[in-house]
mmCIF file of C-alpha atoms in Angstrom:
data_model
loop_
_atom_site.group_PDB
_atom_site.id
_atom_site.type_symbol
_atom_site.label_atom_id
_atom_site.label_comp_id
_atom_site.label_asym_id
_atom_site.label_seq_id
_atom_site.Cartn_x
_atom_site.Cartn_y
_atom_site.Cartn_z
ATOM 1 C CA MET A 1 64.847 71.953 29.778
ATOM 2 C CA ARG A 2 61.246 71.453 31.495
ATOM 3 C CA LYS A 3 60.492 71.815 27.497
ATOM 4 C CA TRP A 4 62.403 68.580 26.628
ATOM 5 C CA MET A 5 60.843 67.130 29.948
ATOM 6 C CA MET A 6 57.367 67.391 28.699
ATOM 7 C CA LEU A 7 58.127 66.812 25.316
ATOM 8 C CA LEU A 8 59.994 62.833 26.639
ATOM 9 C CA ALA A 9 56.603 62.175 28.467
ATOM 10 C CA VAL A 10 54.240 63.135 25.915
ATOM 11 C CA VAL A 11 56.847 60.718 23.461
ATOM 12 C CA VAL A 12 56.658 57.719 26.469
ATOM 13 C CA MET A 13 52.977 58.583 27.106
ATOM 14 C CA CYS A 14 52.548 57.842 23.092
ATOM 15 C CA GLY A 15 54.550 55.620 22.749
ATOM 16 C CA CYS A 16 52.819 52.961 25.208
ATOM 17 C CA SER A 17 49.686 53.501 23.877
ATOM 18 C CA GLU A 18 50.349 52.240 20.440
ATOM 19 C CA LYS A 19 51.510 49.383 22.811
ATOM 20 C CA LYS A 20 48.517 48.731 24.091
ATOM 21 C CA GLU A 21 46.169 49.501 20.758
ATOM 22 C CA GLN A 22 48.540 46.255 19.440
ATOM 23 C CA SER A 23 47.797 43.986 22.513
ATOM 24 C CA VAL A 24 44.233 44.886 21.797
ATOM 25 C CA LYS A 25 42.639 41.241 19.340
ATOM 26 C CA ALA A 26 41.973 41.825 16.356
ATOM 27 C CA PRO A 27 37.780 40.326 16.376
ATOM 28 C CA VAL A 28 37.218 36.308 14.984
ATOM 29 C CA ARG A 29 35.129 36.764 11.515
ATOM 30 C CA VAL A 30 32.738 33.475 11.938
ATOM 31 C CA LYS A 31 29.405 32.630 10.878
ATOM 32 C CA THR A 32 26.485 32.414 12.454
ATOM 33 C CA GLU A 33 22.989 31.467 12.048
ATOM 34 C CA VAL A 34 19.831 32.813 14.525
ATOM 35 C CA LEU A 35 17.660 29.804 16.103
ATOM 36 C CA ALA A 36 14.121 29.875 15.044
ATOM 37 C CA THR A 37 11.030 27.449 15.520
ATOM 38 C CA GLY A 38 10.760 25.989 11.865
ATOM 39 C CA ALA A 39 13.745 24.502 11.124
ATOM 40 C CA ALA A 40 13.109 21.066 12.068
ATOM 41 C CA ASN A 41 12.479 19.420 9.167
ATOM 42 C CA GLY A 42 15.034 18.949 6.618
ATOM 43 C CA GLU A 43 15.584 16.978 3.693
ATOM 44 C CA GLN A 44 18.437 14.119 3.356
ATOM 45 C CA THR A 45 18.951 11.751 0.017
ATOM 46 C CA TYR A 46 19.839 7.871 -0.028
ATOM 47 C CA VAL A 47 19.882 5.713 -2.213
ATOM 48 C CA GLY A 48 17.607 3.609 -3.377
ATOM 49 C CA ILE A 49 16.590 -0.409 -4.501
ATOM 50 C CA VAL A 50 13.721 -0.825 -6.758
ATOM 51 C CA GLU A 51 11.401 -4.203 -5.689
ATOM 52 C CA ALA A 52 8.592 -5.934 -6.935
ATOM 53 C CA ASN A 53 4.762 -5.143 -4.709
ATOM 54 C CA GLU A 54 4.362 -9.064 -4.332
ATOM 55 C CA GLY A 55 6.769 -12.170 -5.800
ATOM 56 C CA THR A 56 4.702 -15.342 -5.846
ATOM 57 C CA ALA A 57 6.907 -19.009 -6.066
ATOM 58 C CA VAL A 58 5.398 -21.348 -8.628
ATOM 59 C CA SER A 59 6.198 -24.784 -8.448
ATOM 60 C CA PHE A 60 4.996 -28.313 -9.724
ATOM 61 C CA THR A 61 3.234 -30.012 -6.782
ATOM 62 C CA GLY A 62 4.874 -33.472 -7.155
ATOM 63 C CA MET A 63 8.271 -34.873 -9.690
ATOM 64 C CA GLY A 64 8.295 -35.747 -13.216
ATOM 65 C CA VAL A 65 10.400 -34.612 -16.120
ATOM 66 C CA ILE A 66 9.306 -30.898 -17.524
ATOM 67 C CA LYS A 67 7.618 -31.410 -20.792
ATOM 68 C CA ARG A 68 7.047 -27.234 -21.978
ATOM 69 C CA MET A 69 8.051 -24.004 -20.704
ATOM 70 C CA LEU A 70 5.356 -22.245 -22.023
ATOM 71 C CA VAL A 71 7.220 -18.346 -20.610
ATOM 72 C CA SER A 72 10.187 -16.515 -20.807
ATOM 73 C CA GLU A 73 11.331 -13.850 -17.816
ATOM 74 C CA GLY A 74 10.171 -10.490 -19.003
ATOM 75 C CA GLN A 75 6.578 -11.557 -19.951
ATOM 76 C CA THR A 76 3.454 -10.485 -17.998
ATOM 77 C CA VAL A 77 0.637 -13.450 -17.519
ATOM 78 C CA SER A 78 -3.194 -13.808 -16.556
ATOM 79 C CA ARG A 79 -4.116 -16.190 -13.929
ATOM 80 C CA GLY A 80 -5.244 -19.211 -14.988
ATOM 81 C CA GLN A 81 -2.591 -18.871 -17.607
ATOM 82 C CA LEU A 82 -0.638 -21.861 -18.925
ATOM 83 C CA LEU A 83 3.311 -21.806 -18.194
ATOM 84 C CA ALA A 84 4.574 -24.740 -17.850
ATOM 85 C CA GLU A 85 3.495 -28.741 -18.344
ATOM 86 C CA MET A 86 4.943 -32.177 -16.917
ATOM 87 C CA ASP A 87 5.809 -35.166 -18.751
ATOM 88 C CA ASP A 88 1.993 -37.120 -17.925
ATOM 89 C CA THR A 89 2.792 -40.235 -19.505
ATOM 90 C CA GLN A 90 2.503 -42.152 -16.379
ATOM 91 C CA ALA A 91 0.218 -39.992 -15.023
ATOM 92 C CA ARG A 92 -1.915 -40.446 -16.911
ATOM 93 C CA ASN A 93 -1.380 -44.765 -16.873
ATOM 94 C CA ILE A 94 -2.347 -44.088 -13.266
ATOM 95 C CA LEU A 95 -5.551 -42.219 -14.145
ATOM 96 C CA ALA A 96 -6.789 -44.966 -16.561
ATOM 97 C CA GLY A 97 -5.967 -47.695 -14.303
ATOM 98 C CA ALA A 98 -8.418 -45.861 -11.992
ATOM 99 C CA GLU A 99 -10.817 -45.694 -14.631
ATOM 100 C CA ALA A 100 -11.156 -49.156 -15.111
ATOM 101 C CA ALA A 101 -11.608 -49.817 -11.084
ATOM 102 C CA MET A 102 -14.423 -47.278 -11.251
ATOM 103 C CA GLY A 103 -16.224 -49.192 -13.544
ATOM 104 C CA GLN A 104 -15.657 -52.216 -12.101
ATOM 105 C CA ALA A 105 -16.708 -51.763 -8.804
ATOM 106 C CA ASN A 106 -19.335 -49.498 -10.549
ATOM 107 C CA ASP A 107 -20.793 -52.594 -12.250
ATOM 108 C CA ALA A 108 -20.843 -54.448 -9.250
ATOM 109 C CA LEU A 109 -22.344 -51.976 -7.317
ATOM 110 C CA GLN A 110 -25.237 -52.466 -10.391
ATOM 111 C CA ARG A 111 -25.307 -56.529 -10.084
ATOM 112 C CA TYR A 112 -25.468 -56.631 -6.131
ATOM 113 C CA GLY A 113 -28.289 -54.310 -5.935
ATOM 114 C CA GLN A 114 -30.840 -56.195 -7.378
ATOM 115 C CA LEU A 115 -30.012 -59.266 -5.046
ATOM 116 C CA HIS A 116 -30.070 -57.062 -1.751
ATOM 117 C CA ASP A 117 -32.964 -55.113 -3.220
ATOM 118 C CA SER A 118 -34.639 -59.135 -3.116
ATOM 119 C CA GLY A 119 -33.103 -59.270 0.570
ATOM 120 C CA SER A 120 -31.224 -62.576 -1.296
ATOM 121 C CA LEU A 121 -27.228 -60.728 -0.713
ATOM 122 C CA PRO A 122 -25.809 -60.151 2.436
ATOM 123 C CA GLU A 123 -25.374 -57.170 4.708
ATOM 124 C CA VAL A 124 -21.947 -58.382 5.338
ATOM 125 C CA GLN A 125 -20.830 -58.766 1.674
ATOM 126 C CA TRP A 126 -23.505 -55.323 0.673
ATOM 127 C CA VAL A 127 -21.278 -53.038 2.878
ATOM 128 C CA GLU A 128 -18.217 -54.182 1.414
ATOM 129 C CA ILE A 129 -18.938 -53.643 -2.391
ATOM 130 C CA LEU A 130 -19.974 -50.211 -0.954
ATOM 131 C CA SER A 131 -16.601 -49.711 0.435
ATOM 132 C CA LYS A 132 -15.148 -51.181 -2.688
ATOM 133 C CA VAL A 133 -17.125 -48.321 -5.312
ATOM 134 C CA GLU A 134 -15.395 -45.283 -2.784
ATOM 135 C CA GLN A 135 -11.972 -46.263 -2.647
ATOM 136 C CA ALA A 136 -12.620 -46.575 -6.217
ATOM 137 C CA LYS A 137 -14.052 -43.196 -6.338
ATOM 138 C CA SER A 138 -10.983 -41.641 -4.169
ATOM 139 C CA GLN A 139 -8.589 -43.627 -7.016
ATOM 140 C CA LEU A 140 -10.041 -41.975 -9.928
ATOM 141 C CA ALA A 141 -9.672 -38.963 -8.208
ATOM 142 C CA VAL A 142 -6.761 -39.101 -7.101
ATOM 143 C CA ALA A 143 -5.333 -40.120 -10.543
ATOM 144 C CA ARG A 144 -7.243 -37.313 -12.422
ATOM 145 C CA LYS A 145 -5.066 -34.272 -9.907
ATOM 146 C CA ASN A 146 -2.668 -36.076 -10.742
ATOM 147 C CA VAL A 147 -2.879 -36.002 -13.726
ATOM 148 C CA ALA A 148 -3.809 -31.710 -14.124
ATOM 149 C CA ASP A 149 -0.835 -31.307 -11.774
ATOM 150 C CA CYS A 150 0.975 -31.780 -15.010
ATOM 151 C CA ARG A 151 -0.268 -28.527 -16.108
ATOM 152 C CA LEU A 152 1.655 -25.174 -14.645
ATOM 153 C CA THR A 153 -0.919 -22.482 -14.381
ATOM 154 C CA ALA A 154 -0.198 -19.266 -12.945
ATOM 155 C CA PRO A 155 -2.396 -18.513 -9.020
ATOM 156 C CA VAL A 156 -1.550 -14.519 -9.753
ATOM 157 C CA SER A 157 -1.818 -12.469 -12.882
ATOM 158 C CA GLY A 158 2.258 -10.402 -13.147
ATOM 159 C CA VAL A 159 5.416 -10.029 -14.248
ATOM 160 C CA ILE A 160 7.436 -13.379 -15.160
ATOM 161 C CA GLY A 161 10.802 -12.232 -12.966
ATOM 162 C CA ARG A 162 12.949 -14.840 -13.253
ATOM 163 C CA ARG A 163 13.033 -18.696 -15.170
ATOM 164 C CA MET A 164 14.420 -21.395 -13.541
ATOM 165 C CA LEU A 165 13.605 -24.472 -14.578
ATOM 166 C CA GLY A 166 13.491 -26.002 -18.439
ATOM 167 C CA ALA A 167 12.340 -27.972 -20.837
ATOM 168 C CA GLY A 168 13.874 -31.234 -19.982
ATOM 169 C CA GLU A 169 15.172 -31.004 -16.322
ATOM 170 C CA THR A 170 13.525 -32.353 -13.220
ATOM 171 C CA ALA A 171 11.406 -31.077 -11.059
ATOM 172 C CA MET A 172 10.417 -31.309 -7.560
ATOM 173 C CA PRO A 173 7.814 -31.137 -5.268
ATOM 174 C CA SER A 174 7.530 -26.898 -4.104
ATOM 175 C CA GLN A 175 11.117 -26.660 -6.166
ATOM 176 C CA ALA A 176 10.007 -23.184 -7.804
ATOM 177 C CA VAL A 177 9.719 -23.231 -11.540
ATOM 178 C CA VAL A 178 8.711 -19.780 -12.096
ATOM 179 C CA THR A 179 8.931 -16.389 -10.049
ATOM 180 C CA ILE A 180 5.713 -14.260 -10.827
ATOM 181 C CA LEU A 181 5.866 -10.914 -9.219
ATOM 182 C CA ASP A 182 3.156 -7.792 -9.452
ATOM 183 C CA ILE A 183 5.325 -4.363 -10.562
ATOM 184 C CA ASN A 184 1.873 -2.001 -11.367
ATOM 185 C CA THR A 185 2.731 -0.655 -7.761
ATOM 186 C CA VAL A 186 6.262 -1.208 -6.692
ATOM 187 C CA LYS A 187 8.187 -0.482 -3.592
ATOM 188 C CA VAL A 188 11.892 1.474 -3.442
ATOM 189 C CA LYS A 189 14.285 -0.257 0.016
ATOM 190 C CA VAL A 190 16.054 2.576 1.564
ATOM 191 C CA ALA A 191 18.740 1.770 4.524
ATOM 192 C CA VAL A 192 18.003 4.742 7.069
ATOM 193 C CA PRO A 193 21.169 5.484 9.864
ATOM 194 C CA GLU A 194 18.996 4.691 12.913
ATOM 195 C CA GLY A 195 19.395 7.859 13.835
ATOM 196 C CA GLU A 196 16.697 9.041 11.300
ATOM 197 C CA MET A 197 14.246 6.932 11.165
ATOM 198 C CA GLY A 198 12.472 9.355 14.524
ATOM 199 C CA THR A 199 11.711 10.926 12.591
ATOM 200 C CA ILE A 200 10.102 9.553 9.578
ATOM 201 C CA ARG A 201 6.095 8.253 9.350
ATOM 202 C CA PRO A 202 4.059 6.565 6.834
ATOM 203 C CA HIS A 203 3.009 9.542 5.597
ATOM 204 C CA THR A 204 6.563 11.760 5.375
ATOM 205 C CA LYS A 205 7.252 13.489 2.100
ATOM 206 C CA SER A 206 10.370 11.177 -0.224
ATOM 207 C CA THR A 207 11.002 12.263 -3.984
ATOM 208 C CA ILE A 208 11.919 9.632 -5.832
ATOM 209 C CA GLN A 209 14.807 10.061 -9.239
ATOM 210 C CA VAL A 210 15.458 6.110 -11.649
ATOM 211 C CA GLU A 211 17.863 7.497 -13.963
ATOM 212 C CA ALA A 212 17.374 4.338 -15.989
ATOM 213 C CA VAL A 213 14.037 5.580 -16.610
ATOM 214 C CA ASN A 214 14.818 9.309 -16.365
ATOM 215 C CA ARG A 215 11.294 9.716 -14.325
ATOM 216 C CA THR A 216 10.848 11.431 -10.872
ATOM 217 C CA TYR A 217 8.324 10.289 -9.002
ATOM 218 C CA GLU A 218 6.564 11.141 -5.794
ATOM 219 C CA GLY A 219 6.979 7.973 -3.004
ATOM 220 C CA GLY A 220 3.386 7.562 -1.739
ATOM 221 C CA HIS A 221 3.264 5.317 1.725
ATOM 222 C CA ILE A 222 6.116 4.140 3.457
ATOM 223 C CA GLU A 223 6.311 0.785 5.098
ATOM 224 C CA THR A 224 9.175 0.965 8.433
ATOM 225 C CA GLY A 225 11.253 -1.496 9.526
ATOM 226 C CA VAL A 226 11.358 -2.818 13.060
ATOM 227 C CA GLN A 227 14.828 -4.584 13.082
ATOM 228 C CA ALA A 228 18.341 -2.498 12.388
ATOM 229 C CA ASP A 229 21.349 -4.191 10.399
ATOM 230 C CA ALA A 230 23.505 -6.007 12.995
ATOM 231 C CA MET A 231 26.814 -4.190 11.118
ATOM 232 C CA THR A 232 25.457 -0.869 9.882
ATOM 233 C CA HIS A 233 22.680 0.276 12.183
ATOM 234 C CA THR A 234 20.408 0.514 9.618
ATOM 235 C CA TYR A 235 16.794 0.177 9.649
ATOM 236 C CA ASP A 236 15.141 -0.903 6.023
ATOM 237 C CA ILE A 237 11.669 1.310 4.738
ATOM 238 C CA ARG A 238 9.935 0.831 1.500
ATOM 239 C CA ILE A 239 8.074 3.206 -0.288
ATOM 240 C CA THR A 240 5.484 2.210 -1.987
ATOM 241 C CA VAL A 241 5.421 4.098 -5.534
ATOM 242 C CA PRO A 242 2.386 3.285 -8.099
ATOM 243 C CA ASN A 243 3.726 1.863 -11.808
ATOM 244 C CA HIS A 244 1.017 1.352 -13.849
ATOM 245 C CA ASP A 245 3.158 1.595 -16.753
ATOM 246 C CA ARG A 246 5.225 -0.633 -15.243
ATOM 247 C CA SER A 247 8.569 1.313 -16.660
ATOM 248 C CA LEU A 248 9.602 0.644 -13.021
ATOM 249 C CA LEU A 249 11.308 -2.567 -12.639
ATOM 250 C CA PRO A 250 12.835 -4.423 -9.815
ATOM 251 C CA GLY A 251 16.873 -4.190 -8.864
ATOM 252 C CA MET A 252 16.850 -0.165 -10.099
ATOM 253 C CA VAL A 253 18.618 1.596 -8.646
ATOM 254 C CA ALA A 254 16.749 5.479 -7.644
ATOM 255 C CA SER A 255 18.161 8.415 -5.276
ATOM 256 C CA VAL A 256 15.539 8.909 -2.395
ATOM 257 C CA LYS A 257 15.130 12.265 -0.973
ATOM 258 C CA ILE A 258 12.816 12.481 2.205
ATOM 259 C CA ASP A 259 12.079 15.451 3.719
ATOM 260 C CA HIS A 260 12.271 14.341 7.285
ATOM 261 C CA GLU A 261 9.767 15.835 10.041
ATOM 262 C CA ALA A 262 10.169 16.540 13.375
ATOM 263 C CA GLY A 263 7.479 14.227 14.613
ATOM 264 C CA SER A 264 4.273 15.632 15.614
ATOM 265 C CA SER A 265 5.468 18.808 16.686
ATOM 266 C CA ALA A 266 6.681 21.501 14.513
ATOM 267 C CA ASN A 267 8.483 23.923 17.009
ATOM 268 C CA LEU A 268 11.194 22.381 17.912
ATOM 269 C CA LEU A 269 14.804 24.058 17.515
ATOM 270 C CA THR A 270 17.368 21.943 15.842
ATOM 271 C CA LEU A 271 21.081 23.531 15.869
ATOM 272 C CA PRO A 272 23.454 21.937 12.034
ATOM 273 C CA VAL A 273 25.032 18.981 13.791
ATOM 274 C CA GLY A 274 28.789 20.353 13.473
ATOM 275 C CA SER A 275 28.568 23.408 15.917
ATOM 276 C CA VAL A 276 27.461 21.218 18.440
ATOM 277 C CA GLN A 277 31.374 20.641 20.521
ATOM 278 C CA ARG A 278 32.025 18.257 22.975
ATOM 279 C CA ARG A 279 34.205 19.246 26.602
ATOM 280 C CA ALA A 280 36.797 16.791 27.872
ATOM 281 C CA ASP A 281 33.781 15.526 30.598
ATOM 282 C CA GLY A 282 31.899 14.760 27.981
ATOM 283 C CA SER A 283 29.678 17.710 28.986
ATOM 284 C CA LEU A 284 27.877 19.468 24.760
ATOM 285 C CA PHE A 285 28.358 22.703 24.751
ATOM 286 C CA VAL A 286 28.289 26.161 21.452
ATOM 287 C CA TRP A 287 29.208 29.259 21.026
ATOM 288 C CA THR A 288 26.977 31.821 21.551
ATOM 289 C CA ILE A 289 26.719 35.563 20.232
ATOM 290 C CA ASP A 290 25.465 38.331 23.032
ATOM 291 C CA ASN A 291 24.280 41.624 22.175
ATOM 292 C CA SER A 292 28.014 42.734 22.960
ATOM 293 C CA GLN A 293 29.022 40.342 19.833
ATOM 294 C CA GLN A 294 31.422 38.044 22.533
ATOM 295 C CA ALA A 295 31.343 34.571 22.903
ATOM 296 C CA HIS A 296 30.251 32.515 25.065
ATOM 297 C CA ARG A 297 30.264 28.202 25.665
ATOM 298 C CA THR A 298 27.008 27.682 27.036
ATOM 299 C CA ALA A 299 26.079 24.217 27.905
ATOM 300 C CA VAL A 300 22.936 22.317 25.659
ATOM 301 C CA THR A 301 20.701 18.525 25.284
ATOM 302 C CA ILE A 302 20.383 17.676 22.033
ATOM 303 C CA GLY A 303 18.161 15.132 20.810
ATOM 304 C CA PRO A 304 17.558 13.380 17.542
ATOM 305 C CA VAL A 305 20.044 13.903 14.772
ATOM 306 C CA MET A 306 17.912 14.398 11.517
ATOM 307 C CA GLY A 307 19.522 14.863 7.992
ATOM 308 C CA ASN A 308 22.635 17.064 8.972
ATOM 309 C CA ARG A 309 20.519 19.133 12.051
ATOM 310 C CA VAL A 310 19.933 17.685 15.480
ATOM 311 C CA VAL A 311 17.709 18.796 17.681
ATOM 312 C CA LEU A 312 17.706 20.901 20.845
ATOM 313 C CA VAL A 313 16.694 19.404 23.835
ATOM 314 C CA SER A 314 17.910 22.815 27.044
ATOM 315 C CA GLY A 315 20.208 25.041 27.454
ATOM 316 C CA ILE A 316 19.465 28.423 24.929
ATOM 317 C CA SER A 317 16.291 29.361 23.242
ATOM 318 C CA SER A 318 14.974 30.084 20.354
ATOM 319 C CA GLY A 319 16.718 34.086 18.746
ATOM 320 C CA GLN A 320 19.687 33.354 20.283
ATOM 321 C CA ARG A 321 22.177 33.376 17.463
ATOM 322 C CA ILE A 322 25.309 30.795 17.706
ATOM 323 C CA VAL A 323 28.405 29.956 16.148
ATOM 324 C CA THR A 324 28.386 27.794 12.787
ATOM 325 C CA GLU A 325 31.957 27.888 11.340
ATOM 326 C CA GLY A 326 35.408 29.566 12.960
ATOM 327 C CA TYR A 327 34.733 28.443 16.192
ATOM 328 C CA GLN A 328 38.335 27.012 16.734
ATOM 329 C CA LYS A 329 39.648 29.970 17.177
ATOM 330 C CA LEU A 330 37.110 30.880 19.420
ATOM 331 C CA SER A 331 37.878 31.152 23.457
ATOM 332 C CA GLU A 332 35.873 32.727 26.066
ATOM 333 C CA GLY A 333 34.779 36.586 25.587
ATOM 334 C CA SER A 334 36.204 36.501 22.599
ATOM 335 C CA LYS A 335 35.317 39.320 20.043
ATOM 336 C CA VAL A 336 33.538 38.042 16.892
ATOM 337 C CA VAL A 337 32.582 39.146 13.505
ATOM 338 C CA TYR A 338 29.779 38.471 10.949
#
């Protein structure tokens, strides 16, 4: 009888041991990352548009009908080159009248000059003659300028971007006839989210790929905008790119890769954006792993976003291991494998 009792006790103990072993949860498999300095830079890709370095709108100063257009879009022009001519019939008629008035004034000046020198001409009349000569000179200068203004010349060298008017159309004062673009150097405009602007500097490295010409360029100096788009909360930056062969044209689409910098410090710690979680009260935390491979919620404070990473301000230090994927199944003290 005793033997049966002892055997039964052993069976019960084994059963309890098996149940206890079955109740122990299996470790949760996760992906992790050990925090280290030097991960502050992150490469991010954007869509950019090629723009001319400078654009000059060229117009007539007076109103008239365009007689000839001597350039077309895409044509290279030099400073001083004739671009268009306006009908100058009226301007030349006015010039002829001004030249006649100038001749008459000079003739009067010569004839009455002898009388003035001999003292036979009253001073008041002599002053009137001198005044008419100056008026004639002024009118002649204006008439000559009006004739010259019927010829539109290039104020700068470049490429004709757009031609807004053609022969036979009426040009108004200051109405753009053509635009001249400087594309020896171009700029690539990129819209950057406000959270990433803090990591872009004038000399931040960038790579620009333009499929239209099947070429890749190293970006130069970066100009950063100071006013955000009200709808998208992005800022425009412009990256300078040399274009000596003029293969890049305004309007071309570019793929722009920017290496974000961590301000003036190279020792910032960054976290993957997806590893930072939010509690119900709004506080932020990450899952950290201790030496016994247990998971713990650790409160953190973060800074600006840099691409797909975020700057760590406080909470954890370099060398700690954090969970980057698989945290959905974790609870405080969970065992993990990675």
